[in-house]
Coordinates of C-alpha atoms and ligand atoms in Angstrom, one line a residue:
M1 CA 145.9 78.3 47.3
E2 CA 145.8 75.0 45.8
A3 CA 142.8 74.4 47.2
A4 CA 141.2 77.2 46.0
G5 CA 142.4 76.1 42.8
L6 CA 141.4 72.3 43.0
S7 CA 137.7 74.0 43.8
G8 CA 137.8 76.1 41.1
L9 CA 138.6 73.2 38.3
V10 CA 135.9 70.9 40.3
L11 CA 133.4 73.7 39.8
A12 CA 133.9 74.5 36.4
L13 CA 134.0 70.9 35.9
A14 CA 130.3 70.9 37.4
L15 CA 129.4 74.0 35.2
A16 CA 130.9 72.1 31.5
L17 CA 128.8 68.9 33.0
P18 CA 125.6 68.4 30.6
S19 CA 122.1 69.1 32.7
V20 CA 121.6 65.0 33.0
A21 CA 123.1 65.6 36.9
L22 CA 119.2 64.1 37.9
E23 CA 120.9 60.9 38.8
N24 CA 120.4 60.1 42.3
G25 CA 123.0 57.3 43.4
L26 CA 120.0 55.4 44.3
A27 CA 118.6 51.6 43.4
R28 CA 122.2 50.7 41.8
T29 CA 121.0 47.4 41.8
P30 CA 117.1 46.3 41.0
P31 CA 115.1 47.6 43.8
M32 CA 113.7 44.6 46.3
G33 CA 110.4 44.4 48.3
W34 CA 106.8 44.4 48.6
M35 CA 103.9 45.9 47.2
S36 CA 100.2 45.8 48.0
W37 CA 98.6 46.5 44.4
E38 CA 98.4 42.8 42.7
R39 CA 97.4 40.8 45.7
F40 CA 95.6 43.5 48.0
R41 CA 94.0 46.2 45.2
C42 CA 91.6 48.7 46.0
N43 CA 90.2 46.6 48.8
V44 CA 89.0 49.5 51.1
D45 CA 86.4 47.7 53.1
C46 CA 88.0 47.5 56.2
Q47 CA 84.5 46.5 58.1
A48 CA 83.3 43.3 55.9
D49 CA 87.4 42.6 55.6
P50 CA 89.6 43.9 58.1
R51 CA 92.4 41.6 57.5
N52 CA 92.6 42.2 53.8
C53 CA 92.0 45.5 53.3
I54 CA 94.2 49.2 52.5
S55 CA 95.0 49.9 55.9
E56 CA 98.1 50.8 58.2
Q57 CA 97.4 47.4 60.0
L58 CA 98.1 45.6 56.4
F59 CA 101.5 47.3 55.9
F60 CA 102.3 47.1 60.0
E61 CA 102.0 43.3 59.4
M62 CA 103.7 43.1 56.2
A63 CA 106.9 44.9 57.5
D64 CA 106.4 42.5 60.3
R65 CA 106.9 39.4 58.3
L66 CA 109.6 41.2 55.9
A67 CA 111.6 41.9 58.8
E68 CA 111.3 38.4 60.6
D69 CA 110.9 35.7 58.2
G70 CA 114.0 36.0 56.8
W71 CA 113.1 38.7 53.5
R72 CA 114.7 41.8 54.8
E73 CA 118.4 39.9 54.9
L74 CA 118.0 39.0 51.4
G75 CA 117.4 42.3 50.2
Y76 CA 113.6 42.6 49.9
E77 CA 113.8 46.0 51.9
Y78 CA 110.8 48.1 50.6
I79 CA 107.1 48.0 51.8
N80 CA 105.4 49.7 49.0
L81 CA 101.5 51.4 49.1
D82 CA 100.0 51.3 46.1
D83 CA 96.5 53.2 45.2
C84 CA 93.7 53.8 47.4
W85 CA 95.7 54.9 50.7
A86 CA 94.8 58.7 50.5
A87 CA 91.8 60.3 51.7
K88 CA 89.0 61.2 48.7
Q89 CA 90.3 64.6 49.6
R90 CA 93.7 66.9 50.0
D91 CA 93.3 68.8 53.3
V92 CA 92.5 72.8 53.7
A93 CA 96.2 73.3 52.9
G94 CA 96.0 71.2 49.6
Q95 CA 98.1 68.6 50.9
L96 CA 97.5 65.2 50.2
V97 CA 96.4 63.2 53.6
P98 CA 95.9 59.4 53.8
D99 CA 92.3 58.0 54.8
P100 CA 91.9 58.8 58.4
K101 CA 89.9 55.8 59.3
R102 CA 92.1 53.3 57.4
F103 CA 95.4 55.4 58.4
P104 CA 94.3 56.8 62.0
R105 CA 98.2 57.2 62.9
G106 CA 99.5 58.6 59.4
I107 CA 102.3 57.8 56.8
K108 CA 104.9 59.6 59.3
A109 CA 103.9 56.8 61.8
L110 CA 104.0 54.4 59.4
A111 CA 107.6 55.0 58.1
D112 CA 109.0 55.2 61.5
Y113 CA 107.8 51.5 62.2
V114 CA 109.1 50.6 58.8
H115 CA 112.4 52.1 59.5
A116 CA 112.7 50.7 63.1
R117 CA 112.6 47.4 61.5
G118 CA 115.7 48.1 59.2
L119 CA 113.1 48.4 56.1
K120 CA 112.1 51.4 53.5
L121 CA 108.5 52.6 53.0
G122 CA 107.6 53.2 49.5
I123 CA 104.2 55.2 48.4
Y124 CA 102.0 55.6 45.6
G125 CA 101.1 59.2 43.5
D126 CA 99.7 59.5 40.2
L127 CA 100.3 62.6 37.6
G128 CA 97.0 63.5 36.8
I129 CA 93.8 64.8 38.3
F130 CA 92.9 61.4 39.9
T131 CA 94.8 58.2 40.6
C132 CA 93.6 55.1 38.4
G133 CA 91.3 54.2 41.2
G134 CA 90.0 57.7 41.6
Y135 CA 91.7 59.0 44.8
P136 CA 93.3 62.6 44.2
G137 CA 96.1 63.1 41.5
T138 CA 99.1 65.2 41.6
M139 CA 98.7 67.7 39.1
L140 CA 101.2 69.6 37.9
E141 CA 100.8 72.4 40.0
N142 CA 100.9 69.8 43.2
V143 CA 104.2 68.6 42.0
K144 CA 106.5 70.2 44.6
Q145 CA 104.2 70.2 47.0
D146 CA 103.8 66.3 47.0
A147 CA 107.3 65.5 47.0
Q148 CA 107.7 67.8 50.2
T149 CA 104.7 65.7 51.7
F150 CA 106.5 62.7 51.2
A151 CA 110.0 63.5 52.2
A152 CA 108.7 65.0 55.3
W153 CA 106.8 61.8 56.3
G154 CA 109.8 60.2 55.6
V155 CA 109.1 58.0 52.3
D156 CA 111.9 56.2 50.6
M157 CA 110.5 55.5 47.0
L158 CA 107.8 56.7 44.7
K159 CA 105.7 55.2 42.0
L160 CA 104.1 57.8 40.1
D161 CA 101.2 56.5 37.9
G162 CA 100.0 58.1 34.9
C163 CA 96.3 57.8 34.9
Y164 CA 94.7 61.2 33.8
S165 CA 97.0 62.9 32.3
S166 CA 97.8 63.9 28.6
A167 CA 101.0 63.0 27.0
E168 CA 102.1 66.9 27.2
E169 CA 101.5 66.5 31.0
Q170 CA 103.3 63.7 31.1
A171 CA 106.7 65.0 29.2
K172 CA 106.2 68.1 31.7
G173 CA 105.4 66.4 34.9
Y174 CA 107.6 63.2 35.2
P175 CA 111.0 65.1 34.6
E176 CA 109.4 67.9 37.3
M177 CA 108.7 65.5 39.8
A178 CA 112.2 64.0 39.5
R179 CA 113.8 67.7 40.2
A180 CA 111.1 68.1 43.0
L181 CA 112.7 64.8 44.7
N182 CA 116.1 65.5 44.5
A183 CA 115.2 69.1 45.6
T184 CA 113.9 67.4 48.9
G185 CA 117.6 66.0 49.8
R186 CA 116.0 63.0 50.8
P187 CA 116.9 60.2 48.9
I188 CA 113.4 58.9 47.0
V189 CA 113.5 55.9 44.3
Y190 CA 111.6 56.9 41.9
S191 CA 109.3 54.9 39.9
C192 CA 107.8 56.4 36.8
S193 CA 104.7 54.6 34.9
W194 CA 105.3 57.3 32.0
P195 CA 106.5 54.6 29.3
A196 CA 103.7 52.2 30.2
Y197 CA 101.0 55.2 29.2
Q198 CA 103.0 55.7 25.7
G199 CA 103.0 52.3 24.4
G200 CA 106.8 51.5 25.8
L201 CA 108.4 51.9 22.9
P202 CA 110.5 54.7 20.7
P203 CA 109.6 57.3 19.1
Q204 CA 106.9 57.7 22.1
V205 CA 109.3 56.7 24.5
N206 CA 112.8 58.2 25.1
Y207 CA 114.7 55.7 26.8
T208 CA 117.7 58.1 27.1
I209 CA 115.7 60.6 29.1
L210 CA 113.9 57.9 30.9
A211 CA 117.5 56.5 32.3
E212 CA 118.5 60.2 33.5
I213 CA 115.1 61.2 35.4
C214 CA 113.8 57.8 36.8
N215 CA 115.5 54.5 38.7
L216 CA 112.9 52.4 37.4
W217 CA 109.7 52.6 35.0
R218 CA 106.8 50.5 34.2
N219 CA 106.8 49.9 30.5
Y220 CA 103.8 47.7 29.6
D221 CA 100.3 46.6 30.8
D222 CA 99.8 45.3 34.7
I223 CA 100.2 42.0 35.6
Q224 CA 97.2 39.9 36.7
D225 CA 97.0 36.6 39.0
S226 CA 97.4 34.3 35.7
W227 CA 100.3 32.4 34.1
D228 CA 98.5 34.3 30.7
S229 CA 99.2 37.2 32.2
V230 CA 102.9 36.5 32.6
L231 CA 103.4 34.8 29.2
S232 CA 102.3 38.5 27.6
I233 CA 104.5 39.9 30.0
V234 CA 107.3 38.1 28.9
D235 CA 106.8 38.0 25.1
W236 CA 106.3 41.6 24.8
F237 CA 109.6 41.9 26.9
F238 CA 111.4 39.7 24.8
T239 CA 110.2 41.3 21.4
N240 CA 111.1 44.3 22.3
Q241 CA 114.5 43.1 23.6
D242 CA 116.6 45.0 21.1
V243 CA 115.2 48.5 22.5
L244 CA 114.7 47.7 26.4
Q245 CA 117.7 45.5 26.9
P246 CA 120.3 48.3 26.4
A247 CA 118.0 51.0 28.4
A248 CA 118.3 49.1 31.9
G249 CA 122.1 49.6 34.0
P250 CA 122.7 50.5 37.6
G251 CA 120.4 53.3 38.7
H252 CA 117.7 52.5 36.2
W253 CA 115.7 49.6 35.3
N254 CA 112.7 48.3 33.3
D255 CA 110.0 46.9 35.0
P256 CA 107.6 44.6 34.2
D257 CA 105.5 44.1 37.2
M258 CA 104.9 42.4 40.3
L259 CA 106.1 39.2 41.2
I260 CA 102.6 37.0 41.8
I261 CA 104.6 34.0 43.2
G262 CA 102.3 32.8 46.3
N263 CA 99.2 33.8 44.9
F264 CA 96.5 31.9 42.9
G265 CA 97.4 32.2 38.9
L266 CA 100.5 30.2 38.8
S267 CA 101.6 26.8 39.3
Y268 CA 105.1 25.5 40.9
E269 CA 106.5 25.2 37.3
Q270 CA 105.2 28.3 36.2
S271 CA 105.9 30.1 39.8
R272 CA 109.8 29.0 39.2
S273 CA 109.5 30.3 35.2
Q274 CA 108.2 34.1 36.5
M275 CA 111.5 34.2 39.3
A276 CA 113.7 32.8 36.8
L277 CA 112.9 35.3 33.9
W278 CA 112.5 38.6 36.2
T279 CA 115.9 37.7 37.4
V280 CA 117.2 37.4 33.7
M281 CA 115.2 40.7 33.1
A282 CA 117.2 42.4 35.7
S283 CA 113.9 43.2 37.0
P284 CA 112.5 44.8 40.1
L285 CA 111.8 41.7 42.8
L286 CA 108.7 43.8 44.1
M287 CA 106.2 40.5 45.7
S288 CA 102.7 41.4 46.0
T289 CA 101.3 38.3 47.5
D290 CA 100.3 37.5 51.2
L291 CA 103.3 37.0 53.2
R292 CA 101.6 35.8 56.2
T293 CA 100.1 32.8 54.6
I294 CA 102.7 32.4 52.0
S295 CA 103.4 28.3 51.5
P296 CA 107.0 26.9 51.9
E297 CA 107.3 26.1 48.3
A298 CA 106.3 29.8 46.9
K299 CA 109.1 31.1 50.0
E300 CA 111.6 28.9 48.7
I301 CA 111.4 30.3 45.2
L302 CA 111.0 33.9 45.9
Q303 CA 114.2 33.2 49.1
N304 CA 116.6 31.6 46.7
R305 CA 120.1 32.9 47.6
L306 CA 121.8 32.1 44.0
M307 CA 118.9 33.6 42.3
I308 CA 118.9 36.8 44.1
Q309 CA 122.9 37.0 43.9
I310 CA 122.0 36.8 40.0
N311 CA 118.9 39.5 40.2
Q312 CA 121.3 41.6 42.1
D313 CA 124.5 41.4 40.0
P314 CA 126.8 44.7 40.5
L315 CA 127.2 44.9 36.4
G316 CA 123.1 45.4 36.1
I317 CA 123.4 44.2 32.9
Q318 CA 119.7 43.0 31.8
G319 CA 119.6 39.5 29.6
R320 CA 118.4 38.7 26.4
R321 CA 116.4 35.9 24.5
I322 CA 118.9 33.9 22.2
V323 CA 117.5 31.0 21.4
K324 CA 113.6 30.4 20.3
E325 CA 113.1 27.3 19.1
K326 CA 110.1 26.5 16.8
Y327 CA 108.8 23.3 19.2
N328 CA 108.4 26.1 22.0
I329 CA 112.0 25.9 24.2
E330 CA 113.6 29.4 24.4
V331 CA 117.1 30.0 26.0
F332 CA 117.8 33.3 27.7
V333 CA 121.0 34.6 28.8
R334 CA 122.4 37.4 31.2
P335 CA 126.2 38.0 31.6
L336 CA 127.1 39.0 35.1
A337 CA 130.2 40.4 37.0
Q338 CA 133.3 38.3 36.7
A339 CA 133.0 36.7 33.5
A340 CA 129.8 34.6 34.9
S341 CA 126.4 33.8 33.4
A342 CA 122.9 33.0 34.0
L343 CA 121.6 30.8 31.6
V344 CA 117.5 29.8 31.9
F345 CA 116.0 27.2 29.7
F346 CA 112.3 27.6 29.1
S347 CA 109.5 25.4 28.4
R348 CA 106.5 26.9 26.5
R349 CA 105.1 23.0 25.8
T350 CA 102.1 21.4 27.4
D351 CA 103.0 18.1 26.7
M352 CA 105.7 16.5 28.7
P353 CA 109.4 17.3 30.3
F354 CA 111.5 17.6 27.4
R355 CA 114.8 16.6 26.6
Y356 CA 117.2 19.8 25.2
T357 CA 120.5 19.1 24.1
T358 CA 122.5 22.3 23.2
S359 CA 126.1 23.2 24.0
L360 CA 128.1 26.6 24.7
A361 CA 129.6 27.1 21.8
K362 CA 125.9 26.9 20.1
L363 CA 124.7 29.7 22.7
H364 CA 127.8 32.2 21.5
F365 CA 129.8 31.2 24.5
P366 CA 133.7 31.9 23.9
E367 CA 135.8 29.0 22.6
D368 CA 138.1 26.9 25.0
A369 CA 136.3 28.1 27.8
V370 CA 135.7 25.8 30.7
Y371 CA 133.2 26.8 33.4
E372 CA 131.7 25.4 36.5
V373 CA 128.1 24.9 36.5
Q374 CA 125.3 25.2 38.9
D375 CA 121.5 24.5 38.7
V376 CA 120.1 27.3 40.4
Y377 CA 117.0 25.6 41.7
V378 CA 118.4 22.2 42.8
G379 CA 121.2 24.0 44.5
K380 CA 124.1 21.6 43.3
I381 CA 127.2 21.8 41.3
I382 CA 126.8 19.9 38.1
G383 CA 130.6 20.0 37.3
D384 CA 132.4 21.4 34.5
L385 CA 131.8 22.1 31.4
K386 CA 133.8 23.1 28.4
T387 CA 132.4 25.2 25.3
A388 CA 132.6 22.5 22.9
D389 CA 130.7 20.0 25.0
N390 CA 127.5 18.9 24.1
F391 CA 125.0 18.7 27.4
S392 CA 121.3 18.4 28.0
V393 CA 118.7 19.7 30.2
V394 CA 115.0 18.3 31.0
I395 CA 112.8 21.4 31.1
N396 CA 108.9 20.7 32.4
P397 CA 106.0 22.1 30.6
S398 CA 105.8 25.8 31.4
G399 CA 109.1 25.4 33.5
V400 CA 112.5 26.3 33.7
V401 CA 116.1 24.9 34.1
M402 CA 118.5 27.6 34.8
W403 CA 122.1 27.5 35.2
Y404 CA 125.0 29.8 36.9
L405 CA 128.4 29.3 35.0
H406 CA 131.3 30.4 36.4
P407 CA 134.6 30.4 34.6
K408 CA 137.1 28.3 36.2
T409 CA 140.0 30.3 35.0
L410 CA 139.6 34.3 34.3
P411 CA 141.0 35.6 31.4
V412 CA 144.2 37.4 31.5
Q413 CA 143.5 40.5 30.5
P414 CA 141.1 42.6 32.9
W415 CA 137.9 41.9 31.2
H416 CA 136.2 39.2 29.2
V417 CA 134.6 38.9 26.1
V418 CA 130.9 37.9 26.0
R419 CA 129.1 37.8 23.0
Q420 CA 125.8 39.2 23.2
Q421 CA 123.1 39.3 20.3
A422 CA 123.3 42.7 18.3
P423 CA 120.4 44.3 17.3
G424 CA 118.8 42.9 14.6
G425 CA 120.5 39.7 14.4
G426 CA 124.6 38.3 14.7
Y427 CA 126.6 39.0 17.8
R428 CA 128.5 41.8 19.0
P429 CA 131.4 41.3 21.6
A430 CA 130.4 42.8 25.1
L431 CA 133.7 44.1 27.4
L432 CA 132.9 43.0 30.8
Ligands
LIG501 C1 97.7 51.4 37.8 C2 99.3 50.4 37.7 C3 98.9 49.7 38.9 C4 97.9 50.0 39.8 C5 97.5 50.7 39.7 C6 96.2 51.1 41.0 O1 96.8 50.1 36.9 O2 99.6 50.2 36.5 O3 100.1 48.9 39.0 O4 98.9 50.8 40.4 O5 96.9 51.6 38.8 O6 95.1 52.1 40.5

């Protein structure tokens, strides 16, 4: 009797809930892993370049590296196919199939290989006639079938690109794929490129809807192997932080695109800056580099434990730029669990290391607090700092200094009040 009453209540509550129940419980912290696109592109010439072409061999080898070189233990668990894995035609049953020469064992076998190593497999599709690289796309009538194919192969994440489709098709297709993925019963993280095809900003982009249907989404242009490209992405994301910052949270993340650390375009300082700024943005950490030949310096940046802990903070609050000095120094803050924070001091200067002096009071930290400060890259505990104390950091050209601050004593109340910059200027308290 009682049990029946309770289940009746649960049912009534379930029916009363608005239909936003596409929340799939996945990606509670930003996804981490490896993705082929930025480094390996659409190189399909396995004859000329067998080691680097898009083939199962490349993914087997990267899976080995993720599993054996300390990446997996740190959280880098997804290994993601991007474009150009498919055959140029669907099969007679209308199903997507991998290129038979380059993926002779098929995607299911690749998924099994990846799973046997404690990793997860991501795949790429495109809502439209073709993928951006000209491979078969997922038209509206293919959405269900493709979701089922991916689930049957054992895929754990889908990036759904948006080349060759209209705004109307995207508005229908992206939510439809969310429903189709849920209907398969397999947990599949869903990455939507939808906003990137609609300018990334309201009114064309509705971040409330996106957060209901997608676990992450590409907002902006593709990253390229250059500092200019990193800067253009940083500029866009922080210029639009009033719109973008509140959209992120556990289960739903902005995606400023892959990490290019380990490739050719960034200096050591610039590599450290990309890692720090992506972490402040609560961005997915999807590396696109050759893990077989990565340098020890690049590996150390990508495997920084405290950095990853900050990126994966359970509160999932995206950080903000709070200072933009005329002389090309910027300061960013990300609030973290237990009243901790990450601070990034970033120099866009091109002259010499710059001594920047400020105080936590000037950065709007709570009055009368005392923090233990740790330098994220140097690894050392610097010491205790009171909100009122002045301090200096020396920031290299196109580099960062990054600090992790946690309070020496937790406030008496169950939460801690941090002031976050409010849209349009000023500050508002955020309860953590
Ligand atoms: C688009 C995406 C990229 C990549 C390519 C593949 O440009 O934004 O991330 O997937 O397509 O063709």
